[in-house]
Amino acid sequence: GVDEIELRSTLEPDDPAATAALLTGEIDILGRMPWSSNGTFLVRVHAGADELTAIYKPERAERPLWDFPAGLWRRERAARLLDEALGWRYVPPTEVRHDAPLGVGTVQYFVPSDLSVSAFDLVGDERFDTHLARLAAFDVIANNTDRKAGHCLPDAAGRLWAIDHGLCFHSEEKLRTVLWDYAAQPLDVELRTRLAGFSVAELDPEFGELLSGEELNAVVDRAQRLALVGVLPSDPSGRRYPWPLI
């Protein structure tokens, strides 16, 4: 089973060679990940002498949704691009593969972490609070409708990672998150300035291939509105949580 597989990678996630491997390496499926609503597969990526463990999410294994079109991999890739645009690198390297074993989908670098630890354990820890607040801002801009606590992963070095962004970037307001502890927290000056100048023109052209024009304009609008308000949003209803929470 997946639990018995050695989750090794010979390249670190920030190494450009890791991205190159995800783009061009040979993919072998090791097993299906448990507890995922869509078909999500643990894979080994071989690129010359290097090997990566990765998560493969093919379009053909998705369950149909009434509010999101098929092809959630597009949103997974767009989340990585948004993360890069903001300069944070919380989202592991995520690349699109059309030649993967089960067809088109994303292949994302697998970050080993303690699965017993979630965002609920990290809130209030000064090592993570700044990063979780930034991630809360990221989710506002991306309109994340599924930020579960288990999607926030600290690695062995204490670095925070964020995964599972297939339900992002809808043009209608759909934010659902467990990170409401940071509601009403002011944005740092650098981020507020960065978001105030957000525009479609400065974003990677690949966004236009992944999202509709309406969705892309909504990303920019949410970024600029967040900068204008200057604080993270609150949830007066107390209902805007994903389910399950973890």
mmCIF file of C-alpha atoms in Angstrom:
data_model
loop_
_atom_site.group_PDB
_atom_site.id
_atom_site.type_symbol
_atom_site.label_atom_id
_atom_site.label_comp_id
_atom_site.label_asym_id
_atom_site.label_seq_id
_atom_site.Cartn_x
_atom_site.Cartn_y
_atom_site.Cartn_z
ATOM 1 C CA GLY A 1 0.000 0.000 0.000
ATOM 2 C CA VAL A 2 0.917 3.672 -0.232
ATOM 3 C CA ASP A 3 1.794 3.745 3.480
ATOM 4 C CA GLU A 4 4.610 1.267 2.889
ATOM 5 C CA ILE A 5 6.269 3.160 0.013
ATOM 6 C CA GLU A 6 9.510 5.027 0.645
ATOM 7 C CA LEU A 7 8.689 8.660 -0.088
ATOM 8 C CA ARG A 8 12.088 9.728 -1.332
ATOM 9 C CA SER A 9 13.252 12.441 -3.729
ATOM 10 C CA THR A 10 16.836 13.072 -4.813
ATOM 11 C CA LEU A 11 16.117 16.757 -5.551
ATOM 12 C CA GLU A 12 14.926 19.494 -3.220
ATOM 13 C CA PRO A 13 11.691 21.272 -4.202
ATOM 14 C CA ASP A 14 13.396 24.617 -4.927
ATOM 15 C CA ASP A 15 15.950 23.019 -7.239
ATOM 16 C CA PRO A 16 15.144 23.965 -10.880
ATOM 17 C CA ALA A 17 16.067 20.389 -11.782
ATOM 18 C CA ALA A 18 13.049 19.216 -9.775
ATOM 19 C CA THR A 19 10.741 21.303 -11.947
ATOM 20 C CA ALA A 20 12.454 19.995 -15.073
ATOM 21 C CA ALA A 21 11.976 16.432 -13.840
ATOM 22 C CA LEU A 22 8.263 17.004 -13.220
ATOM 23 C CA LEU A 23 7.938 18.378 -16.756
ATOM 24 C CA THR A 24 9.799 15.676 -18.630
ATOM 25 C CA GLY A 25 10.533 12.679 -16.378
ATOM 26 C CA GLU A 26 9.080 9.214 -16.825
ATOM 27 C CA ILE A 27 6.083 8.659 -14.536
ATOM 28 C CA ASP A 28 5.323 5.386 -12.749
ATOM 29 C CA ILE A 29 2.139 5.108 -10.695
ATOM 30 C CA LEU A 30 2.803 3.652 -7.233
ATOM 31 C CA GLY A 31 -0.721 3.684 -5.837
ATOM 32 C CA ARG A 32 -3.873 5.660 -5.217
ATOM 33 C CA MET A 33 -3.949 8.069 -2.283
ATOM 34 C CA PRO A 34 -6.603 7.227 0.310
ATOM 35 C CA TRP A 35 -9.295 9.656 1.478
ATOM 36 C CA SER A 36 -9.304 11.736 -1.721
ATOM 37 C CA SER A 37 -12.680 12.507 -3.294
ATOM 38 C CA ASN A 38 -11.040 12.559 -6.736
ATOM 39 C CA GLY A 39 -8.579 10.037 -8.099
ATOM 40 C CA THR A 40 -5.204 11.151 -6.738
ATOM 41 C CA PHE A 41 -2.121 9.026 -7.325
ATOM 42 C CA LEU A 42 1.288 8.735 -5.741
ATOM 43 C CA VAL A 43 3.879 8.467 -8.501
ATOM 44 C CA ARG A 44 7.604 8.140 -8.962
ATOM 45 C CA VAL A 45 9.183 10.446 -11.520
ATOM 46 C CA HIS A 46 12.455 9.307 -13.101
ATOM 47 C CA ALA A 47 14.734 11.832 -14.808
ATOM 48 C CA GLY A 48 18.177 10.451 -15.530
ATOM 49 C CA ALA A 49 19.841 9.629 -12.208
ATOM 50 C CA ASP A 50 17.218 11.599 -10.269
ATOM 51 C CA GLU A 51 13.961 10.393 -8.784
ATOM 52 C CA LEU A 52 11.073 12.354 -7.336
ATOM 53 C CA THR A 53 7.987 11.298 -5.446
ATOM 54 C CA ALA A 54 5.010 13.279 -6.689
ATOM 55 C CA ILE A 55 1.230 13.554 -6.624
ATOM 56 C CA TYR A 56 -0.562 13.059 -9.942
ATOM 57 C CA LYS A 57 -4.114 14.357 -10.423
ATOM 58 C CA PRO A 58 -5.509 13.318 -13.810
ATOM 59 C CA GLU A 59 -8.635 14.927 -15.216
ATOM 60 C CA ARG A 60 -10.147 11.560 -16.080
ATOM 61 C CA ALA A 61 -10.256 10.585 -12.379
ATOM 62 C CA GLU A 62 -12.243 13.650 -11.293
ATOM 63 C CA ARG A 63 -15.777 13.442 -9.975
ATOM 64 C CA PRO A 64 -18.097 15.854 -11.839
ATOM 65 C CA LEU A 65 -18.989 19.033 -9.948
ATOM 66 C CA TRP A 66 -21.951 21.326 -10.526
ATOM 67 C CA ASP A 67 -20.020 24.568 -9.951
ATOM 68 C CA PHE A 68 -16.560 23.836 -11.382
ATOM 69 C CA PRO A 69 -15.884 22.576 -14.911
ATOM 70 C CA ALA A 70 -13.818 19.454 -15.515
ATOM 71 C CA GLY A 71 -10.087 19.985 -15.504
ATOM 72 C CA LEU A 72 -9.346 20.916 -11.901
ATOM 73 C CA TRP A 73 -5.669 20.426 -12.724
ATOM 74 C CA ARG A 74 -5.782 23.850 -14.367
ATOM 75 C CA ARG A 75 -6.549 25.399 -10.992
ATOM 76 C CA GLU A 76 -3.803 23.405 -9.286
ATOM 77 C CA ARG A 77 -1.291 24.821 -11.755
ATOM 78 C CA ALA A 78 -2.759 28.343 -11.514
ATOM 79 C CA ALA A 79 -2.338 28.227 -7.726
ATOM 80 C CA ARG A 80 1.379 27.536 -8.154
ATOM 81 C CA LEU A 81 1.650 30.448 -10.607
ATOM 82 C CA LEU A 82 -0.162 32.799 -8.220
ATOM 83 C CA ASP A 83 2.089 31.680 -5.380
ATOM 84 C CA GLU A 84 5.143 32.405 -7.524
ATOM 85 C CA ALA A 85 3.744 35.819 -8.490
ATOM 86 C CA LEU A 86 3.418 36.683 -4.805
ATOM 87 C CA GLY A 87 6.963 35.458 -4.164
ATOM 88 C CA TRP A 88 6.117 33.027 -1.380
ATOM 89 C CA ARG A 89 6.545 29.447 -2.649
ATOM 90 C CA TYR A 90 4.052 27.790 -0.314
ATOM 91 C CA VAL A 91 2.648 25.663 -3.148
ATOM 92 C CA PRO A 92 5.012 22.828 -4.109
ATOM 93 C CA PRO A 93 6.274 22.744 -7.710
ATOM 94 C CA THR A 94 3.279 21.788 -9.850
ATOM 95 C CA GLU A 95 3.487 21.096 -13.565
ATOM 96 C CA VAL A 96 1.010 20.063 -16.261
ATOM 97 C CA ARG A 97 1.637 16.785 -18.072
ATOM 98 C CA HIS A 98 -0.317 15.778 -21.155
ATOM 99 C CA ASP A 99 1.655 12.550 -21.555
ATOM 100 C CA ALA A 100 1.039 11.121 -18.084
ATOM 101 C CA PRO A 101 -0.178 7.495 -17.706
ATOM 102 C CA LEU A 102 -3.872 8.375 -17.210
ATOM 103 C CA GLY A 103 -3.913 11.423 -19.425
ATOM 104 C CA VAL A 104 -3.635 15.133 -18.804
ATOM 105 C CA GLY A 105 -3.277 16.329 -15.228
ATOM 106 C CA THR A 106 -0.881 17.950 -12.809
ATOM 107 C CA VAL A 107 2.179 16.379 -11.247
ATOM 108 C CA GLN A 108 3.146 18.027 -7.947
ATOM 109 C CA TYR A 109 6.293 17.534 -5.902
ATOM 110 C CA PHE A 110 5.417 15.447 -2.840
ATOM 111 C CA VAL A 111 6.470 17.092 0.411
ATOM 112 C CA PRO A 112 6.878 14.524 3.231
ATOM 113 C CA SER A 113 5.247 15.747 6.427
ATOM 114 C CA ASP A 114 3.704 14.552 9.660
ATOM 115 C CA LEU A 115 0.099 13.887 8.649
ATOM 116 C CA SER A 116 -1.002 14.077 12.284
ATOM 117 C CA VAL A 117 -0.180 17.804 12.259
ATOM 118 C CA SER A 118 -2.607 20.264 10.649
ATOM 119 C CA ALA A 119 -3.249 24.000 10.606
ATOM 120 C CA PHE A 120 -5.141 23.655 13.881
ATOM 121 C CA ASP A 121 -1.866 22.649 15.534
ATOM 122 C CA LEU A 122 0.080 25.507 13.930
ATOM 123 C CA VAL A 123 -2.178 28.473 14.703
ATOM 124 C CA GLY A 124 -0.687 30.468 17.571
ATOM 125 C CA ASP A 125 2.816 29.129 16.947
ATOM 126 C CA GLU A 126 5.002 32.145 16.217
ATOM 127 C CA ARG A 127 7.024 30.105 13.735
ATOM 128 C CA PHE A 128 3.977 29.737 11.511
ATOM 129 C CA ASP A 129 1.583 32.606 12.236
ATOM 130 C CA THR A 130 3.048 35.005 9.684
ATOM 131 C CA HIS A 131 2.990 32.295 7.023
ATOM 132 C CA LEU A 132 -0.565 31.195 7.838
ATOM 133 C CA ALA A 133 -1.757 34.800 7.651
ATOM 134 C CA ARG A 134 -0.145 35.120 4.235
ATOM 135 C CA LEU A 135 -1.763 31.868 3.204
ATOM 136 C CA ALA A 136 -5.115 33.276 4.348
ATOM 137 C CA ALA A 137 -4.498 36.233 2.025
ATOM 138 C CA PHE A 138 -3.549 33.848 -0.776
ATOM 139 C CA ASP A 139 -6.849 32.017 -0.302
ATOM 140 C CA VAL A 140 -8.814 35.266 -0.511
ATOM 141 C CA ILE A 141 -7.150 36.169 -3.807
ATOM 142 C CA ALA A 142 -7.482 32.626 -5.193
ATOM 143 C CA ASN A 143 -11.042 32.340 -3.826
ATOM 144 C CA ASN A 144 -10.223 28.980 -2.257
ATOM 145 C CA THR A 145 -13.413 27.131 -1.446
ATOM 146 C CA ASP A 146 -11.679 24.218 0.271
ATOM 147 C CA ARG A 147 -8.866 25.276 2.626
ATOM 148 C CA LYS A 148 -8.901 22.352 5.018
ATOM 149 C CA ALA A 149 -6.563 22.183 8.011
ATOM 150 C CA GLY A 150 -4.865 19.135 6.505
ATOM 151 C CA HIS A 151 -3.885 21.165 3.443
ATOM 152 C CA CYS A 152 -1.303 23.113 5.494
ATOM 153 C CA LEU A 153 1.816 20.994 5.932
ATOM 154 C CA PRO A 154 5.021 21.737 7.859
ATOM 155 C CA ASP A 155 7.982 19.779 6.558
ATOM 156 C CA ALA A 156 10.836 18.376 8.644
ATOM 157 C CA ALA A 157 12.703 21.698 8.416
ATOM 158 C CA GLY A 158 9.708 23.654 9.694
ATOM 159 C CA ARG A 159 8.745 25.159 6.334
ATOM 160 C CA LEU A 160 5.038 25.595 5.608
ATOM 161 C CA TRP A 161 3.547 24.132 2.440
ATOM 162 C CA ALA A 162 0.028 24.407 1.024
ATOM 163 C CA ILE A 163 -1.620 21.758 -1.156
ATOM 164 C CA ASP A 164 -4.951 20.873 -2.811
ATOM 165 C CA HIS A 165 -6.018 23.900 -4.845
ATOM 166 C CA GLY A 166 -8.361 22.293 -7.341
ATOM 167 C CA LEU A 167 -11.346 24.260 -6.024
ATOM 168 C CA CYS A 168 -9.986 27.766 -6.474
ATOM 169 C CA PHE A 169 -10.442 30.707 -8.832
ATOM 170 C CA HIS A 170 -14.202 30.631 -9.284
ATOM 171 C CA SER A 171 -15.468 34.021 -10.411
ATOM 172 C CA GLU A 172 -18.244 33.978 -7.773
ATOM 173 C CA GLU A 173 -17.426 34.501 -4.091
ATOM 174 C CA LYS A 174 -16.906 31.046 -2.551
ATOM 175 C CA LEU A 175 -14.227 31.406 0.133
ATOM 176 C CA ARG A 176 -14.335 28.567 2.670
ATOM 177 C CA THR A 177 -11.375 28.112 4.984
ATOM 178 C CA VAL A 178 -10.284 27.007 8.443
ATOM 179 C CA LEU A 179 -7.945 30.010 8.753
ATOM 180 C CA TRP A 180 -10.468 32.424 10.273
ATOM 181 C CA ASP A 181 -8.164 32.902 13.290
ATOM 182 C CA TYR A 182 -6.458 35.572 11.173
ATOM 183 C CA ALA A 183 -9.669 37.510 10.407
ATOM 184 C CA ALA A 184 -9.268 41.298 10.667
ATOM 185 C CA GLN A 185 -5.471 41.005 10.833
ATOM 186 C CA PRO A 186 -3.828 43.867 8.900
ATOM 187 C CA LEU A 187 -1.874 43.012 5.774
ATOM 188 C CA ASP A 188 1.823 43.734 5.954
ATOM 189 C CA VAL A 189 2.827 46.869 4.050
ATOM 190 C CA GLU A 190 4.811 44.988 1.408
ATOM 191 C CA LEU A 191 1.896 42.704 0.556
ATOM 192 C CA ARG A 192 -0.630 45.537 0.510
ATOM 193 C CA THR A 193 1.551 47.498 -1.907
ATOM 194 C CA ARG A 194 2.059 44.413 -4.084
ATOM 195 C CA LEU A 195 -1.664 43.701 -4.315
ATOM 196 C CA ALA A 196 -2.622 47.317 -4.995
ATOM 197 C CA GLY A 197 -0.642 47.156 -8.226
ATOM 198 C CA PHE A 198 -1.909 43.753 -9.317
ATOM 199 C CA SER A 199 -2.981 43.612 -12.967
ATOM 200 C CA VAL A 200 -3.671 41.000 -15.613
ATOM 201 C CA ALA A 201 -0.823 42.371 -17.715
ATOM 202 C CA GLU A 202 1.839 41.487 -15.131
ATOM 203 C CA LEU A 203 0.653 37.925 -14.544
ATOM 204 C CA ASP A 204 2.183 34.960 -16.326
ATOM 205 C CA PRO A 205 0.514 34.515 -19.747
ATOM 206 C CA GLU A 206 -0.124 30.871 -18.808
ATOM 207 C CA PHE A 207 -2.933 32.094 -16.539
ATOM 208 C CA GLY A 208 -4.888 32.877 -19.703
ATOM 209 C CA GLU A 209 -4.621 29.239 -20.771
ATOM 210 C CA LEU A 210 -5.757 27.919 -17.387
ATOM 211 C CA LEU A 211 -8.588 30.260 -16.357
ATOM 212 C CA SER A 212 -11.403 32.004 -18.182
ATOM 213 C CA GLY A 213 -11.206 35.732 -18.765
ATOM 214 C CA GLU A 214 -13.893 36.275 -16.146
ATOM 215 C CA GLU A 215 -11.983 34.194 -13.590
ATOM 216 C CA LEU A 216 -8.724 35.985 -14.324
ATOM 217 C CA ASN A 217 -10.305 39.406 -13.941
ATOM 218 C CA ALA A 218 -11.821 38.239 -10.653
ATOM 219 C CA VAL A 219 -8.356 37.308 -9.340
ATOM 220 C CA VAL A 220 -7.112 40.827 -9.991
ATOM 221 C CA ASP A 221 -10.269 42.382 -8.551
ATOM 222 C CA ARG A 222 -9.995 40.344 -5.330
ATOM 223 C CA ALA A 223 -6.322 41.288 -4.960
ATOM 224 C CA GLN A 224 -6.994 44.984 -5.418
ATOM 225 C CA ARG A 225 -10.021 44.946 -3.081
ATOM 226 C CA LEU A 226 -7.989 43.177 -0.391
ATOM 227 C CA ALA A 227 -5.283 45.844 -0.716
ATOM 228 C CA LEU A 228 -7.885 48.590 -0.460
ATOM 229 C CA VAL A 229 -9.455 47.155 2.700
ATOM 230 C CA GLY A 230 -6.060 46.358 4.163
ATOM 231 C CA VAL A 231 -7.163 43.592 6.529
ATOM 232 C CA LEU A 232 -8.035 39.925 6.144
ATOM 233 C CA PRO A 233 -11.784 39.284 5.883
ATOM 234 C CA SER A 234 -14.049 37.992 8.640
ATOM 235 C CA ASP A 235 -16.955 35.542 8.540
ATOM 236 C CA PRO A 236 -19.931 36.996 10.426
ATOM 237 C CA SER A 237 -22.020 33.941 9.496
ATOM 238 C CA GLY A 238 -19.623 31.472 11.115
ATOM 239 C CA ARG A 239 -20.471 29.039 8.325
ATOM 240 C CA ARG A 240 -17.779 29.511 5.748
ATOM 241 C CA TYR A 241 -15.819 26.398 6.613
ATOM 242 C CA PRO A 242 -14.996 23.454 4.332
ATOM 243 C CA TRP A 243 -16.160 19.962 5.256
ATOM 244 C CA PRO A 244 -14.583 17.906 6.547
ATOM 245 C CA LEU A 245 -12.433 20.409 8.412
ATOM 246 C CA ILE A 246 -9.262 18.341 8.078
#
